[in-house]
PDB file of C-alpha atoms in Angstrom:
ATOM      1  CA  UNK A   1     -29.909-182.755-187.608  1.00  0.00           C
ATOM      2  CA  UNK A   2     -31.489-180.013-189.350  1.00  0.00           C
ATOM      3  CA  UNK A   3     -29.690-176.958-190.735  1.00  0.00           C
ATOM      4  CA  UNK A   4     -31.360-173.522-191.668  1.00  0.00           C
ATOM      5  CA  UNK A   5     -29.947-171.963-194.656  1.00  0.00           C
ATOM      6  CA  UNK A   6     -30.309-168.216-195.740  1.00  0.00           C
ATOM      7  CA  UNK A   7     -29.130-166.552-198.574  1.00  0.00           C
ATOM      8  CA  UNK A   8     -26.639-163.783-198.247  1.00  0.00           C
ATOM      9  CA  UNK A   9     -24.929-161.251-200.257  1.00  0.00           C
ATOM     10  CA  UNK A  10     -21.963-160.767-197.410  1.00  0.00           C
ATOM     11  CA  UNK A  11     -19.599-163.614-195.878  1.00  0.00           C
ATOM     12  CA  UNK A  12     -21.214-167.045-196.790  1.00  0.00           C
ATOM     13  CA  UNK A  13     -20.120-170.444-195.215  1.00  0.00           C
ATOM     14  CA  UNK A  14     -21.335-172.209-197.976  1.00  0.00           C
ATOM     15  CA  UNK A  15     -21.553-171.441-202.075  1.00  0.00           C
ATOM     16  CA  UNK A  16     -23.631-173.095-204.661  1.00  0.00           C
ATOM     17  CA  UNK A  17     -21.486-174.927-206.898  1.00  0.00           C
ATOM     18  CA  UNK A  18     -24.241-174.275-210.147  1.00  0.00           C
ATOM     19  CA  UNK A  19     -25.030-170.472-209.128  1.00  0.00           C
ATOM     20  CA  UNK A  20     -22.276-169.291-206.364  1.00  0.00           C
ATOM     21  CA  UNK A  21     -25.121-167.874-204.515  1.00  0.00           C
ATOM     22  CA  UNK A  22     -23.711-167.767-201.068  1.00  0.00           C
ATOM     23  CA  UNK A  23     -25.423-169.133-197.825  1.00  0.00           C
ATOM     24  CA  UNK A  24     -25.016-168.904-193.926  1.00  0.00           C
ATOM     25  CA  UNK A  25     -26.102-171.629-191.810  1.00  0.00           C
ATOM     26  CA  UNK A  26     -27.683-171.584-188.395  1.00  0.00           C
ATOM     27  CA  UNK A  27     -27.336-175.227-186.300  1.00  0.00           C
ATOM     28  CA  UNK A  28     -26.865-176.514-182.967  1.00  0.00           C
ATOM     29  CA  UNK A  29     -23.535-177.216-182.133  1.00  0.00           C
ATOM     30  CA  UNK A  30     -22.310-180.236-183.592  1.00  0.00           C
ATOM     31  CA  UNK A  31     -19.334-182.302-183.933  1.00  0.00           C
ATOM     32  CA  UNK A  32     -17.174-181.480-187.228  1.00  0.00           C
ATOM     33  CA  UNK A  33     -17.795-184.827-188.557  1.00  0.00           C
ATOM     34  CA  UNK A  34     -21.627-184.364-188.667  1.00  0.00           C
ATOM     35  CA  UNK A  35     -20.843-180.743-189.740  1.00  0.00           C
ATOM     36  CA  UNK A  36     -18.709-182.220-192.876  1.00  0.00           C
ATOM     37  CA  UNK A  37     -21.436-184.682-193.532  1.00  0.00           C
ATOM     38  CA  UNK A  38     -24.115-181.812-193.158  1.00  0.00           C
ATOM     39  CA  UNK A  39     -22.073-179.657-195.772  1.00  0.00           C
ATOM     40  CA  UNK A  40     -22.392-182.417-198.277  1.00  0.00           C
ATOM     41  CA  UNK A  41     -26.113-182.646-197.601  1.00  0.00           C
ATOM     42  CA  UNK A  42     -26.461-178.966-198.185  1.00  0.00           C
ATOM     43  CA  UNK A  43     -24.639-178.940-201.525  1.00  0.00           C
ATOM     44  CA  UNK A  44     -26.943-181.533-202.532  1.00  0.00           C
ATOM     45  CA  UNK A  45     -29.946-180.159-201.728  1.00  0.00           C
ATOM     46  CA  UNK A  46     -28.623-176.656-203.636  1.00  0.00           C
ATOM     47  CA  UNK A  47     -27.864-178.692-206.696  1.00  0.00           C
ATOM     48  CA  UNK A  48     -31.852-180.060-206.789  1.00  0.00           C
ATOM     49  CA  UNK A  49     -33.026-176.394-206.421  1.00  0.00           C
ATOM     50  CA  UNK A  50     -31.489-175.972-209.878  1.00  0.00           C
ATOM     51  CA  UNK A  51     -33.670-178.864-211.659  1.00  0.00           C
ATOM     52  CA  UNK A  52     -35.695-175.703-213.120  1.00  0.00           C
ATOM     53  CA  UNK A  53     -33.504-173.236-213.539  1.00  0.00           C
ATOM     54  CA  UNK A  54     -29.868-172.133-213.417  1.00  0.00           C
ATOM     55  CA  UNK A  55     -29.756-168.788-211.625  1.00  0.00           C
ATOM     56  CA  UNK A  56     -29.681-167.581-208.393  1.00  0.00           C
ATOM     57  CA  UNK A  57     -33.658-167.385-208.304  1.00  0.00           C
ATOM     58  CA  UNK A  58     -33.426-171.372-208.264  1.00  0.00           C
ATOM     59  CA  UNK A  59     -33.061-171.017-204.222  1.00  0.00           C
ATOM     60  CA  UNK A  60     -35.711-170.042-202.142  1.00  0.00           C
ATOM     61  CA  UNK A  61     -36.023-166.376-200.902  1.00  0.00           C
ATOM     62  CA  UNK A  62     -36.653-167.004-197.083  1.00  0.00           C
ATOM     63  CA  UNK A  63     -34.362-169.488-195.147  1.00  0.00           C
ATOM     64  CA  UNK A  64     -34.812-173.276-196.042  1.00  0.00           C
ATOM     65  CA  UNK A  65     -34.158-176.273-193.701  1.00  0.00           C
ATOM     66  CA  UNK A  66     -31.818-179.323-194.947  1.00  0.00           C
ATOM     67  CA  UNK A  67     -32.945-182.110-194.833  1.00  0.00           C
ATOM     68  CA  UNK A  68     -36.321-180.424-195.618  1.00  0.00           C
ATOM     69  CA  UNK A  69     -39.104-180.477-192.877  1.00  0.00           C
ATOM     70  CA  UNK A  70     -41.549-183.308-193.560  1.00  0.00           C
ATOM     71  CA  UNK A  71     -43.827-182.436-190.649  1.00  0.00           C
ATOM     72  CA  UNK A  72     -46.815-180.164-189.891  1.00  0.00           C
ATOM     73  CA  UNK A  73     -45.914-176.786-189.038  1.00  0.00           C
ATOM     74  CA  UNK A  74     -47.987-177.223-185.834  1.00  0.00           C
ATOM     75  CA  UNK A  75     -45.492-179.832-184.606  1.00  0.00           C
ATOM     76  CA  UNK A  76     -42.351-177.709-185.088  1.00  0.00           C
ATOM     77  CA  UNK A  77     -44.025-174.884-183.045  1.00  0.00           C
ATOM     78  CA  UNK A  78     -45.394-176.744-180.171  1.00  0.00           C
ATOM     79  CA  UNK A  79     -43.207-175.979-176.785  1.00  0.00           C
ATOM     80  CA  UNK A  80     -39.748-177.869-176.736  1.00  0.00           C
ATOM     81  CA  UNK A  81     -40.152-178.759-180.219  1.00  0.00           C
ATOM     82  CA  UNK A  82     -38.335-175.167-181.775  1.00  0.00           C
ATOM     83  CA  UNK A  83     -35.005-175.298-183.376  1.00  0.00           C
ATOM     84  CA  UNK A  84     -32.398-173.217-181.467  1.00  0.00           C
ATOM     85  CA  UNK A  85     -32.817-170.595-184.103  1.00  0.00           C
ATOM     86  CA  UNK A  86     -35.956-169.815-183.494  1.00  0.00           C
ATOM     87  CA  UNK A  87     -35.317-169.112-179.667  1.00  0.00           C
TER      88      UNK A  87
END
């Protein structure tokens, strides 16, 4: 399962434990147990983004996927391969 995270200055579903930046998350419907596991992975990803800096600029300006996308962009845009948030 991949989760799209985007910065927000409004209501956030999760906050970075290093800098406090808030994020909204976009994901397919998942059981609560999978969402809990995904939140842990999201927090780990947010911490890793701070390896070079401690401020909010450590996080990408656009959205980012957790876990990170490792395939080619072309495969992600093929019919039937688009994440729900892209539809």
